[in-house]
C-alpha cells in the first residue's frame, strides 16, 4: 500500500543531510541522555537519591552543563520527552544549552517495549500511534532527529521468526 506523504523538498533533503553530517562528524558521537523515568529511578536509587522530576532535572543539568570542550566529541544528544521541556537553574531550556554548544538535539519517540504474544519473553515496540503529530511538535520544540528502539532477545532459540518480522515491520513503519 503506497504512503500518502509528499516527497521531501530539496530544502528538506539538505536539512536532513546537514543534520546527519553534524551528528556523525569525524570524532563525534551521540550522547544518549534519554533515560525514562523508570530507568532514572534505578540510576538514582543506586546513589540514594529519590526519583523526583527535580532530581532528574538536576542530574541532567550536570550532564548538560559540561564546558564547551564536549562539542569536540558529541554531535548529538538524545533527550527523553520530559527533558525537552526542562530548564537549568537559570531558566535556560536544556534544548538551548545543547544547541548553543553546536550540538544537535534529538528525541526518543518510541513508547517502550511490550510483550510479544506467542513468544518466549520477546518484545515489540509501541508508540506508532500519534507519532507524526509528536514528531511535528518535537521539531517545533527544538529536536532535529529522532530515536526509535526495538529490542531482540538473543539466545539459542531467539529471536524467533515472529519477533524478527514484527520488529522489522515496526521499524519500517517508524521510518
Coordinates of C-alpha atoms in Angstrom, one line a residue:
X1 CA 0.0 0.0 0.0
X2 CA 1.6 3.3 -1.0
X3 CA 2.0 6.0 1.5
X4 CA 0.3 9.3 1.2
X5 CA 3.2 11.5 2.3
X6 CA 4.6 14.1 -0.1
X7 CA 8.2 13.7 -1.3
X8 CA 10.8 15.7 0.6
X9 CA 11.6 19.1 -0.9
X10 CA 15.2 19.9 -1.9
X11 CA 15.4 22.1 1.2
X12 CA 14.2 19.4 3.5
X13 CA 16.7 16.9 2.0
X14 CA 19.5 19.3 2.5
X15 CA 18.4 20.0 6.1
X16 CA 18.4 16.2 6.9
X17 CA 21.8 15.7 5.2
X18 CA 23.3 18.6 7.2
X19 CA 21.8 17.3 10.5
X20 CA 23.2 13.8 9.8
X21 CA 26.6 15.1 8.9
X22 CA 26.8 17.2 12.1
X23 CA 25.8 14.2 14.3
X24 CA 28.4 11.9 12.8
X25 CA 31.2 14.4 12.1
X26 CA 34.7 12.8 12.5
X27 CA 35.5 12.2 16.2
X28 CA 31.9 12.8 17.3
X29 CA 29.2 10.5 18.6
X30 CA 25.8 10.6 20.2
X31 CA 25.1 11.0 23.9
X32 CA 22.1 9.0 24.9
X33 CA 20.5 11.1 27.7
X34 CA 17.0 9.7 27.1
X35 CA 16.6 7.6 30.2
X36 CA 12.9 7.0 31.1
X37 CA 11.5 7.8 34.5
X38 CA 11.9 4.1 35.3
X39 CA 15.5 3.9 34.2
X40 CA 16.3 7.1 36.1
X41 CA 14.7 5.5 39.2
X42 CA 17.2 2.7 39.1
X43 CA 20.1 5.1 38.4
X44 CA 19.2 7.4 41.3
X45 CA 18.4 4.7 43.8
X46 CA 21.9 3.4 43.4
X47 CA 23.2 6.6 44.9
X48 CA 20.4 7.0 47.5
X49 CA 18.6 9.8 45.6
X50 CA 14.8 10.0 45.4
X51 CA 13.4 9.7 41.9
X52 CA 11.6 13.1 41.5
X53 CA 11.3 15.3 38.5
X54 CA 13.5 17.9 40.2
X55 CA 16.3 15.3 40.9
X56 CA 16.1 14.0 37.3
X57 CA 16.4 17.7 36.1
X58 CA 19.4 18.2 38.4
X59 CA 21.1 15.0 37.1
X60 CA 20.6 16.2 33.5
X61 CA 21.8 19.7 34.4
X62 CA 25.1 18.1 35.5
X63 CA 25.4 16.4 32.1
X64 CA 24.5 19.4 30.0
X65 CA 26.4 22.0 31.9
X66 CA 29.8 20.5 30.9
X67 CA 32.1 23.1 29.4
X68 CA 32.3 23.7 25.7
X69 CA 35.0 21.0 25.2
X70 CA 32.3 18.4 24.9
X71 CA 31.3 19.9 21.5
X72 CA 34.5 18.4 20.1
X73 CA 33.3 14.8 20.7
X74 CA 29.5 15.0 20.9
X75 CA 27.5 15.6 17.7
X76 CA 24.0 14.9 19.1
X77 CA 22.2 14.3 22.4
X78 CA 19.1 12.2 22.6
X79 CA 16.5 13.6 25.1
X80 CA 13.6 12.0 26.8
X81 CA 10.2 13.7 26.5
X82 CA 10.5 15.3 30.0
X83 CA 14.0 16.6 29.3
X84 CA 12.9 18.5 26.2
X85 CA 10.9 20.8 28.4
X86 CA 13.2 21.2 31.4
X87 CA 15.4 24.2 32.2
X88 CA 18.6 24.8 34.1
X89 CA 18.8 26.7 37.4
X90 CA 19.0 30.0 35.4
X91 CA 15.8 29.2 33.5
X92 CA 17.6 28.3 30.3
X93 CA 16.0 25.4 28.4
X94 CA 18.2 22.4 28.1
X95 CA 17.5 22.4 24.4
X96 CA 19.1 25.8 24.1
X97 CA 22.0 24.8 26.3
X98 CA 22.8 21.9 24.0
X99 CA 22.2 23.9 20.8
X100 CA 24.4 26.7 22.0
X101 CA 27.3 24.2 22.1
X102 CA 26.7 23.4 18.4
X103 CA 25.3 20.0 19.3
X104 CA 22.1 18.6 17.6
X105 CA 19.2 17.8 19.9
X106 CA 17.3 14.5 19.3
X107 CA 14.3 12.9 21.0
X108 CA 13.3 9.4 21.9
X109 CA 10.0 8.9 20.2
X110 CA 9.1 5.2 20.9
X111 CA 6.9 4.4 23.9
X112 CA 8.8 1.5 25.2
X113 CA 8.6 -2.3 24.7
X114 CA 5.7 -4.6 25.4
X115 CA 5.5 -8.4 25.4
X116 CA 5.0 -10.0 22.0
X117 CA 2.3 -12.7 22.4
X118 CA 3.2 -16.2 21.3
X119 CA 6.9 -15.8 22.0
X120 CA 9.3 -16.8 24.7
X121 CA 9.5 -13.5 26.5
X122 CA 10.2 -11.4 23.4
X123 CA 9.0 -7.9 22.9
X124 CA 8.0 -5.4 20.3
X125 CA 8.0 -1.6 20.5
X126 CA 4.9 0.6 20.9
X127 CA 4.4 4.3 20.0
X128 CA 3.4 4.4 16.3
X129 CA 0.0 5.9 17.2
X130 CA 0.3 9.7 17.1
X131 CA 3.9 9.5 16.0
X132 CA 3.6 12.0 13.2
X133 CA 2.0 14.6 15.4
X134 CA 4.5 14.1 18.2
X135 CA 7.4 14.4 15.8
X136 CA 6.0 17.7 14.3
X137 CA 5.7 19.1 17.9
X138 CA 9.1 17.9 18.9
X139 CA 10.6 19.6 15.8
X140 CA 8.9 22.9 16.8
X141 CA 10.3 22.4 20.3
X142 CA 13.9 22.1 19.1
X143 CA 14.5 18.4 18.3
X144 CA 16.2 17.8 14.9
X145 CA 16.4 14.0 14.9
X146 CA 14.5 11.1 16.5
X147 CA 15.5 7.7 18.1
X148 CA 13.3 4.6 17.9
X149 CA 14.4 1.4 19.6
X150 CA 13.4 -2.2 19.1
X151 CA 14.8 -5.0 21.3
X152 CA 15.6 -8.5 20.1
X153 CA 16.2 -11.2 22.8
X154 CA 19.3 -13.2 21.8
X155 CA 19.6 -16.8 22.9
X156 CA 19.8 -20.3 21.4
X157 CA 16.1 -20.2 20.5
X158 CA 15.6 -16.4 20.0
X159 CA 15.0 -14.2 18.2
X160 CA 12.0 -16.0 16.8
X161 CA 10.9 -15.5 13.2
X162 CA 7.8 -13.8 14.6
X163 CA 9.9 -11.3 16.7
X164 CA 12.1 -10.5 13.7
X165 CA 9.2 -10.0 11.4
X166 CA 7.2 -7.9 13.9
X167 CA 10.1 -5.7 14.9
X168 CA 11.2 -5.3 11.2
X169 CA 7.6 -4.2 10.4
X170 CA 7.6 -1.7 13.3
X171 CA 10.9 -0.2 12.3
X172 CA 9.7 0.1 8.7
X173 CA 6.5 1.8 9.8
X174 CA 8.5 4.1 12.0
X175 CA 10.9 5.0 9.2

